[in-house]
XYZ file of C-alpha atoms in Angstrom:
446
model
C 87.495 96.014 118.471
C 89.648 92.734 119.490
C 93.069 93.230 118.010
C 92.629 89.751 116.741
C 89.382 90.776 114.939
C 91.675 93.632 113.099
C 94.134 91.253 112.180
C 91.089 89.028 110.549
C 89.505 91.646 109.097
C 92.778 92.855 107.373
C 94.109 89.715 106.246
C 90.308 88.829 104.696
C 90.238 92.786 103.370
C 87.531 93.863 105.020
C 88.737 97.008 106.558
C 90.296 98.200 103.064
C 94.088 98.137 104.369
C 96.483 97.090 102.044
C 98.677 94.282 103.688
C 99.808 91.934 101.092
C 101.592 93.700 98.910
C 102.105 91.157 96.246
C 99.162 89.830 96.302
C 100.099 86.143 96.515
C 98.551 83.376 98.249
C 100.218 83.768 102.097
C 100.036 81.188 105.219
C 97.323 83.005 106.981
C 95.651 79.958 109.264
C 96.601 80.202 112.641
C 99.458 82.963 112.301
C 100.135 83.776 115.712
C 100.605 80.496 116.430
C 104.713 78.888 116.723
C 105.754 77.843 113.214
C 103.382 79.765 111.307
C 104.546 83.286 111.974
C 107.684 82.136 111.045
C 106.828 80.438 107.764
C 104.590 83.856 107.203
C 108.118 85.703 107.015
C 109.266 83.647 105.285
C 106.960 83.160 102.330
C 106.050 87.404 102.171
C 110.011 87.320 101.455
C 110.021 84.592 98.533
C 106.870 86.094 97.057
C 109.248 89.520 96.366
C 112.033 87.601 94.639
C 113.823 88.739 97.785
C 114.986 85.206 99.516
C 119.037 86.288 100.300
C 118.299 88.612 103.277
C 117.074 85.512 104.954
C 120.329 83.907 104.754
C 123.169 83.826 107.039
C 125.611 81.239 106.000
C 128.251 83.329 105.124
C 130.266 81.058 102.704
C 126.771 80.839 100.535
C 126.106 84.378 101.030
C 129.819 86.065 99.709
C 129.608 83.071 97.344
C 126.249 83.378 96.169
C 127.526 84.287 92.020
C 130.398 83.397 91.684
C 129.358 80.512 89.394
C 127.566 82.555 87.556
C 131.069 84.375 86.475
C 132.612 80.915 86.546
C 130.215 79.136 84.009
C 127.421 81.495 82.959
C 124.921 79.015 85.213
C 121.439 79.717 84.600
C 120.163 78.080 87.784
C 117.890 80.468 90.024
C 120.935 81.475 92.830
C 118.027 82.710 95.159
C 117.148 78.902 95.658
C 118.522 76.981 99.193
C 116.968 75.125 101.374
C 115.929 77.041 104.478
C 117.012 75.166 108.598
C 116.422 76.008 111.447
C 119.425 78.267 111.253
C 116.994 80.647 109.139
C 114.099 80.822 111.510
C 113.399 83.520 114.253
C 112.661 81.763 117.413
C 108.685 81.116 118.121
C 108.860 84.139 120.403
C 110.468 86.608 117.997
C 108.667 85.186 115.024
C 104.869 85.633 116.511
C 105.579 89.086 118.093
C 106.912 89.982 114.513
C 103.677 89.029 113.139
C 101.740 90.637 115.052
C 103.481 93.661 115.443
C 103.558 93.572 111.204
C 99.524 94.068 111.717
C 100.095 96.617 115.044
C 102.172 98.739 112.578
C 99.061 98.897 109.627
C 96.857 99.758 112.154
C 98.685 102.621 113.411
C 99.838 103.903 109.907
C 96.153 103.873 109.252
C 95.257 105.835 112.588
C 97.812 108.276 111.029
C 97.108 108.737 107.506
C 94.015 107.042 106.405
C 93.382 106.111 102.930
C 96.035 108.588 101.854
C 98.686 105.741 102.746
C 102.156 106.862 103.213
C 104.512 106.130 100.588
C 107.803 107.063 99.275
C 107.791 109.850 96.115
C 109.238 108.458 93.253
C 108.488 107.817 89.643
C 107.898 104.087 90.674
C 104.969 103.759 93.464
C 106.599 102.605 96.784
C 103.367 102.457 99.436
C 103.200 101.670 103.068
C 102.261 97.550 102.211
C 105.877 97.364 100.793
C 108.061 99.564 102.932
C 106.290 97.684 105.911
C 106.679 94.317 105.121
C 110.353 94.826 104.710
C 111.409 96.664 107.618
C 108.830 95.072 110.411
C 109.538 91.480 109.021
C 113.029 91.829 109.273
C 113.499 94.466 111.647
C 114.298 91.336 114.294
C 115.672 88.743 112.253
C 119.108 89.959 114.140
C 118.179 87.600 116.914
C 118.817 84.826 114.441
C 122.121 85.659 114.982
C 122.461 86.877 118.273
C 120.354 84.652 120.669
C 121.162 81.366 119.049
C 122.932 78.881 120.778
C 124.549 77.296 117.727
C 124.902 81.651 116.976
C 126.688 81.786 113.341
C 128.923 84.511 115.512
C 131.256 84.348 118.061
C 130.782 87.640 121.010
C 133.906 89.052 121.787
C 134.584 89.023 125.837
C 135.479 92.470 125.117
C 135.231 95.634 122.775
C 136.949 98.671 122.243
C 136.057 101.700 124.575
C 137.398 104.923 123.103
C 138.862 106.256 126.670
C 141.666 103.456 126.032
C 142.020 104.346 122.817
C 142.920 108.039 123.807
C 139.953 109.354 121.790
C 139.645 112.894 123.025
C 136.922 114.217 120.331
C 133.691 112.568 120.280
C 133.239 113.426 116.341
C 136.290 111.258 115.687
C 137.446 107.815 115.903
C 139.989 105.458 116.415
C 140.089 102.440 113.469
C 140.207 99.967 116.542
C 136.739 100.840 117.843
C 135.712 99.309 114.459
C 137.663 95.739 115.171
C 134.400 94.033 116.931
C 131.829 95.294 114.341
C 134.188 94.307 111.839
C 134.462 90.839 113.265
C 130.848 90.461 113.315
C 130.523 91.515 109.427
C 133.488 88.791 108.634
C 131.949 85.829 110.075
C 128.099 86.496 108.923
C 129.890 87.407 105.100
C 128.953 90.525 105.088
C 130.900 92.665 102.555
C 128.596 95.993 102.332
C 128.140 98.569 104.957
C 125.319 100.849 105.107
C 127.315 103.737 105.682
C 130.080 103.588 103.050
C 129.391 103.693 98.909
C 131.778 101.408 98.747
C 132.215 97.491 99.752
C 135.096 97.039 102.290
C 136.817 94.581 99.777
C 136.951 97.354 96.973
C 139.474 100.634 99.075
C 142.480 99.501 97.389
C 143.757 100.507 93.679
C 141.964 98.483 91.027
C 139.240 96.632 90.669
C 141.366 92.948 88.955
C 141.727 89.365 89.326
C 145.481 88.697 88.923
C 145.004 87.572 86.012
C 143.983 90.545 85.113
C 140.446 90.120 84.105
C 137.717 92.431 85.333
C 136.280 91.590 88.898
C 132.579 92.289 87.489
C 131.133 90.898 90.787
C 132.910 93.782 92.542
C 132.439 96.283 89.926
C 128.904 95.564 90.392
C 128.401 95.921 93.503
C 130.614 99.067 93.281
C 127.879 100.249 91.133
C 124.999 99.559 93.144
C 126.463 100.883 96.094
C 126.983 104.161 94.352
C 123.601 104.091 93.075
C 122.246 103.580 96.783
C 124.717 106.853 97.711
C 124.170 108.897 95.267
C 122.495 112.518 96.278
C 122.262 115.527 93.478
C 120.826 118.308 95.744
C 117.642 116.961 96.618
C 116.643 114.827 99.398
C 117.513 111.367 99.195
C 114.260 110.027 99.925
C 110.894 112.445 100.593
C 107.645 110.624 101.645
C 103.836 112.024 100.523
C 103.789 113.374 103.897
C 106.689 115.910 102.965
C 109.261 113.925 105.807
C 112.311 113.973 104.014
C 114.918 111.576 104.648
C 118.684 113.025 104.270
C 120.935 110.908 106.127
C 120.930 108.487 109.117
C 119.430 108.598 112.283
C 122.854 107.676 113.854
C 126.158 108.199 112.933
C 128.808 105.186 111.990
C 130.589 106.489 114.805
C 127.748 106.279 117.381
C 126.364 103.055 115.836
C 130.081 101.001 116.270
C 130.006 102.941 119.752
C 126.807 101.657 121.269
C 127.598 98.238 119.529
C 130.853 98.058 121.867
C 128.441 99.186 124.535
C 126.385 96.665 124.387
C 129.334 93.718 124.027
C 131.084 94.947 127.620
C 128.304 96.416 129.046
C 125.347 94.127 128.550
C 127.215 91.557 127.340
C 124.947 90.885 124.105
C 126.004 91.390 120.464
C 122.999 94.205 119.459
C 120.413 92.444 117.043
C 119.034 95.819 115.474
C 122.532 96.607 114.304
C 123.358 92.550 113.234
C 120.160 93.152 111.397
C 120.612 96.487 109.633
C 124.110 95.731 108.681
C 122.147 92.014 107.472
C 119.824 93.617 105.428
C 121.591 96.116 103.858
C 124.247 93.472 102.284
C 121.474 90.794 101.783
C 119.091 93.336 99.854
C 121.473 94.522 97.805
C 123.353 91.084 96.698
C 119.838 89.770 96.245
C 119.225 92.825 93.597
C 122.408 91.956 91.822
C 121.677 88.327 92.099
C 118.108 88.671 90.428
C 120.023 91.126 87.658
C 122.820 88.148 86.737
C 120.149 86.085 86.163
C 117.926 88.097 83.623
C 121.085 88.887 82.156
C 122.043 85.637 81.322
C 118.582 84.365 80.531
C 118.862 87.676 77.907
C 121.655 86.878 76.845
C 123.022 90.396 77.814
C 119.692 92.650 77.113
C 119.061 93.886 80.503
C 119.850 97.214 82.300
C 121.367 97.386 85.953
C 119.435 100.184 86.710
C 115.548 98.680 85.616
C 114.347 95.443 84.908
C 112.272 92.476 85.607
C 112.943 89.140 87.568
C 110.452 86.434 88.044
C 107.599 89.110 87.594
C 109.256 91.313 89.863
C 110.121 94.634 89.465
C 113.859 96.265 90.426
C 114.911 99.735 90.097
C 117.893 101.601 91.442
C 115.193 103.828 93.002
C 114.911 100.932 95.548
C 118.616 100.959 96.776
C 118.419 104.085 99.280
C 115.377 102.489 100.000
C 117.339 99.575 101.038
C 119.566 101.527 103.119
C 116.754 104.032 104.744
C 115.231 100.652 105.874
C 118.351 99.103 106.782
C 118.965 102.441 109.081
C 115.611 102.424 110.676
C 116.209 98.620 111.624
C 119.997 99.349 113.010
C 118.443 102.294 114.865
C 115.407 100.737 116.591
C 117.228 99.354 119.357
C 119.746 102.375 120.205
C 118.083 103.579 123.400
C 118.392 106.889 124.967
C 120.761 106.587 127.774
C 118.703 105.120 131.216
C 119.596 107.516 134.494
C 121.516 104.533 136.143
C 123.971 104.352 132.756
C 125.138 107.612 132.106
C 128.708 107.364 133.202
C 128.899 104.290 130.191
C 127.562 106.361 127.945
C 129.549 109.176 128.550
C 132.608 106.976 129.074
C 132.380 105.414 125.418
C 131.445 109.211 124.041
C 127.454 108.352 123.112
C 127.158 112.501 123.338
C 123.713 112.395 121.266
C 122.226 109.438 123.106
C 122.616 111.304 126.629
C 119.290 112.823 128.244
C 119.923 116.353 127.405
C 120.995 115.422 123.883
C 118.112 113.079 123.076
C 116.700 113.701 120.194
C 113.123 112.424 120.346
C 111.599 110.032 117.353
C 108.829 111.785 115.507
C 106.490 110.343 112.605
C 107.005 114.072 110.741
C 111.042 113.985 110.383
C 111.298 110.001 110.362
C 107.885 108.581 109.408
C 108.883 104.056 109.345
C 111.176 104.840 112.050
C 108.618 106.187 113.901
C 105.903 103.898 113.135
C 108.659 100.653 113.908
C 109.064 102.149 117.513
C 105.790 102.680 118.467
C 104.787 99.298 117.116
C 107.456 97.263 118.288
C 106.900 98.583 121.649
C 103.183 98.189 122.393
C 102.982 94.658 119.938
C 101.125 93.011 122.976
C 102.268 89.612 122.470
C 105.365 90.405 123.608
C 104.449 92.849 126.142
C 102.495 89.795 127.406
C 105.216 87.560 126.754
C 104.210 84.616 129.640
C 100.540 84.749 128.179
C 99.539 82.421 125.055
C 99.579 84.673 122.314
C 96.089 84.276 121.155
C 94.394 85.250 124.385
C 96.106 88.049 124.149
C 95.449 89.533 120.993
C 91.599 88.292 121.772
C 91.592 89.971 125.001
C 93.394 93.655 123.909
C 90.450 95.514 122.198
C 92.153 99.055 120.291
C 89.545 101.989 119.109
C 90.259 104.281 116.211
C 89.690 106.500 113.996
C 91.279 106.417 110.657
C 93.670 109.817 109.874
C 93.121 110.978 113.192
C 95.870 110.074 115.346
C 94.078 108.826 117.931
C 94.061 105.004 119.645
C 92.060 103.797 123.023
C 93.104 100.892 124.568
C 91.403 98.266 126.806
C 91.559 94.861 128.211
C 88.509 91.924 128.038
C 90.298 89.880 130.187
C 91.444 90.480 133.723
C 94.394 87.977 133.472
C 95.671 90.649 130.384
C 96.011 93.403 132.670
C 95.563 96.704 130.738
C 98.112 98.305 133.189
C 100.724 96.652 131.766
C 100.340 97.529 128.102
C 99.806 100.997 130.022
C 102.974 101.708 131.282
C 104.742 100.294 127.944
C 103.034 103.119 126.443
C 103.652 105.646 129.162
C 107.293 104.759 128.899
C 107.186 106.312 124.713
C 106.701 109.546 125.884
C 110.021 109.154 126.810
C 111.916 108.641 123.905
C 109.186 109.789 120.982
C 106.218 112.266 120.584
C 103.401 110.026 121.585
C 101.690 111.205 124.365
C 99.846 108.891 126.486
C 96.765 109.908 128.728
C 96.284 108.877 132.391
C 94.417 105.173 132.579
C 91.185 105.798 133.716
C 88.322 102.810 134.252
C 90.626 100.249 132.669
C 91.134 102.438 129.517
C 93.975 104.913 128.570
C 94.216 106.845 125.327
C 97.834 107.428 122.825
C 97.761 110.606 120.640
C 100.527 109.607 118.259
């Protein structure tokens, strides 16, 4: 089957996959094409009342309610006019696309009709954990490959060898200044690690004046919610994967960030865009609550309630942050034989060879599924090709539930041994396994 027929077939709902998981009226003409795969993100994210993780203006975005607590304003503070500013690049925005269908094909390969999902007394399915974490899980390079980059890259970043940092499991509050930086100037106030917003570790929670601070006591409220863990895992998918913490430590994650400023010399867009989501997903939850609250005149609960037909729960808030940790994590790589003397230098003890831990769909199920589709979406493997004679040439066999996907080329100028050794190269870094190619096809047991 052409990848581009799967990708017709699913958006029309022929093959019974669940993509659009509000089932709104979506941009579907032409979406691998350059504008439309970016006003597809778009739209999927306005169609969840979710709009604020889109936005990087950082005075709008730490500013986004105050006039709610200044005047009681009833206008809809999810409403701003989207530039260029807002838009992946063509590139970024078509592979995103496409890799959103890649990653419903494989989850399907996987599990069939039983779809994964999230356990909870609310239904959280594959369609919605998806859309959030593939559609955003690059929106970093909004920030980070931009000319006119909201962000400024620091020449240099803290290694912990200067900072006299002789345990790995500790470290210094000056590794922290760069990431810091970064949060400051894209107004990001809440970190994905921490129950608390930055702005809140001091005594009280007060204007001077004395009144309450309820934008901060709110947001200390979500971020408790998000945090909070009673003896059970924080998240457990149908599967039985049970999600109990992050895939990387703060300490790793500011590490490899550093890593990347002096040694690649590129400000990391997975971590721009975890640390992005997180803060964006969760103001955007207490952004929809101000409003019903005013609109109720005060009859609403934090913890469950409607906006714009939309339903919020706290029960979405680790969600949030599981996502926001996949995303921050994609883009960590293993340490590469020619680098191990950085990694060692700025103490990246679990990413070294021997340490690796490999990425498996039964411990970390969307992480899993983001890796394998990010790598092998072919219109970025295939990045000097037009994108739709790629995804017409690529044809991909499979069965649903098991596990199993055969790939082949139509067209000799898409040369299947390209896509080949993308997928060879997983076997490195997760548990696919990838057979030899033989007569222009190879096989992935995933």
């Amino acid at each position: 089957m052409r990848y581009s027929d799967f990708i017709k077939q699913t958006i029309s709902n022929e093959n019974g996959i669940d993509w659009n998981y509000y089932k709104t009226g979506m941009p579907i003409e032409n979406i691998l094409q350059a504008n439309r795969s970016g006003i597809f993100i778009r739209k999927y994210f306005e169609s969840g009342g979710k709009e604020l993780p889109l936005l990087l203006n950082p005075t709008e975005a730490t500013n986004f309610i105050n006039t709610y607590f200044a005047a009681g304003c009833k206008e809809n503070t999810l409403s701003f006019d989207f530039s260029e500013m807002y838009l992946l690049p063509d590139d970024r925005a078509i592979h995103t696309v496409s890799g959103f269908f890649l990653g419903l094909l494989i989850e399907s390969c996987l599990n069939g009709t039983r779809t994964l999902a999230i356990e909870s007394s609310n239904q959280f399915p594959f369609a919605y954990l998806w859309f959030l974490m593939f559609l955003y899980h690059d929106y970093g390079y909004c920030v980070t490959e931009r000319d006119n980059s909201p962000i400024s890259t620091p020449e240099r970043a803290p290694i912990p060898d200067m900072l006299f940092t002789w345990n790995p499991l500790r470290i210094h509050r000056k590794e922290y200044d760069a990431l810091c930086r970064m949060k400051r100037e894209l107004g990001i106030d809440l970190s994905l690690f921490s129950p608390y917003p930055g702005s809140l570790n001091r005594v009280g929670n007060f204007r001077q004046n004395n009144e309450i601070n309820l934008q901060r006591a709110l947001l200390r409220e979500l971020t408790q919610r998000t945090f909070t863990v009673t003896g059970r895992p924080r998240l457990r998918f149908n599967t039985g994967a049970k999600i109990i913490g992050h895939q990387y430590t703060s300490i790793i994650t500011t590490r490899y960030f550093n890593y990347c400023i002096n040694e690649r010399h590129k400000v990391d867009h997975g971590i721009v865009g975890g640390y992005l989501f997180y803060d964006r997903m969760v103001k955007n939850y207490l952004s929809a609550y101000m409003t019903v609250l005013y609109e109720r005149e005060g009859l609403c609960v934090l913890g469950d309630f409607h906006y714009r037909d939309r339903h919020f729960c706290q029960e979405q808030l680790p969600i949030f942050s599981y996502i926001a940790d996949c995303i921050s994590a994609h883009n960590i790589w293993k340490q590469p034989e020619e680098s191990r003397a950085a990694y060692e230098q700025y103490k990246l003890d679990v990413l070294l060879a021997e340490n690796f831990k490999n990425i498996t769909f039964q411990e970390n199920p969307l992480l899993y599924i983001l890796v394998v589709a990010d790598s092998l979406e072919p219109t970025k493997v295939y990045g000097g090709l037009p994108p739709q004679k790629v995804s017409d040439a690529i044809d991909i066999e499979y069965l649903p539930a098991h596990h199993v996907l055969t790939f082949s080329s139509r067209n000799s100028e898409v040369s299947i041994e390209i896509l080949y050794r993308k997928a060879k190269g997983l076997e490195d870094w997760t548990s696919v396994r990838c057979s030899e190619l033989n007569e222009g096809k190879f096989t992935l047991h995933i």
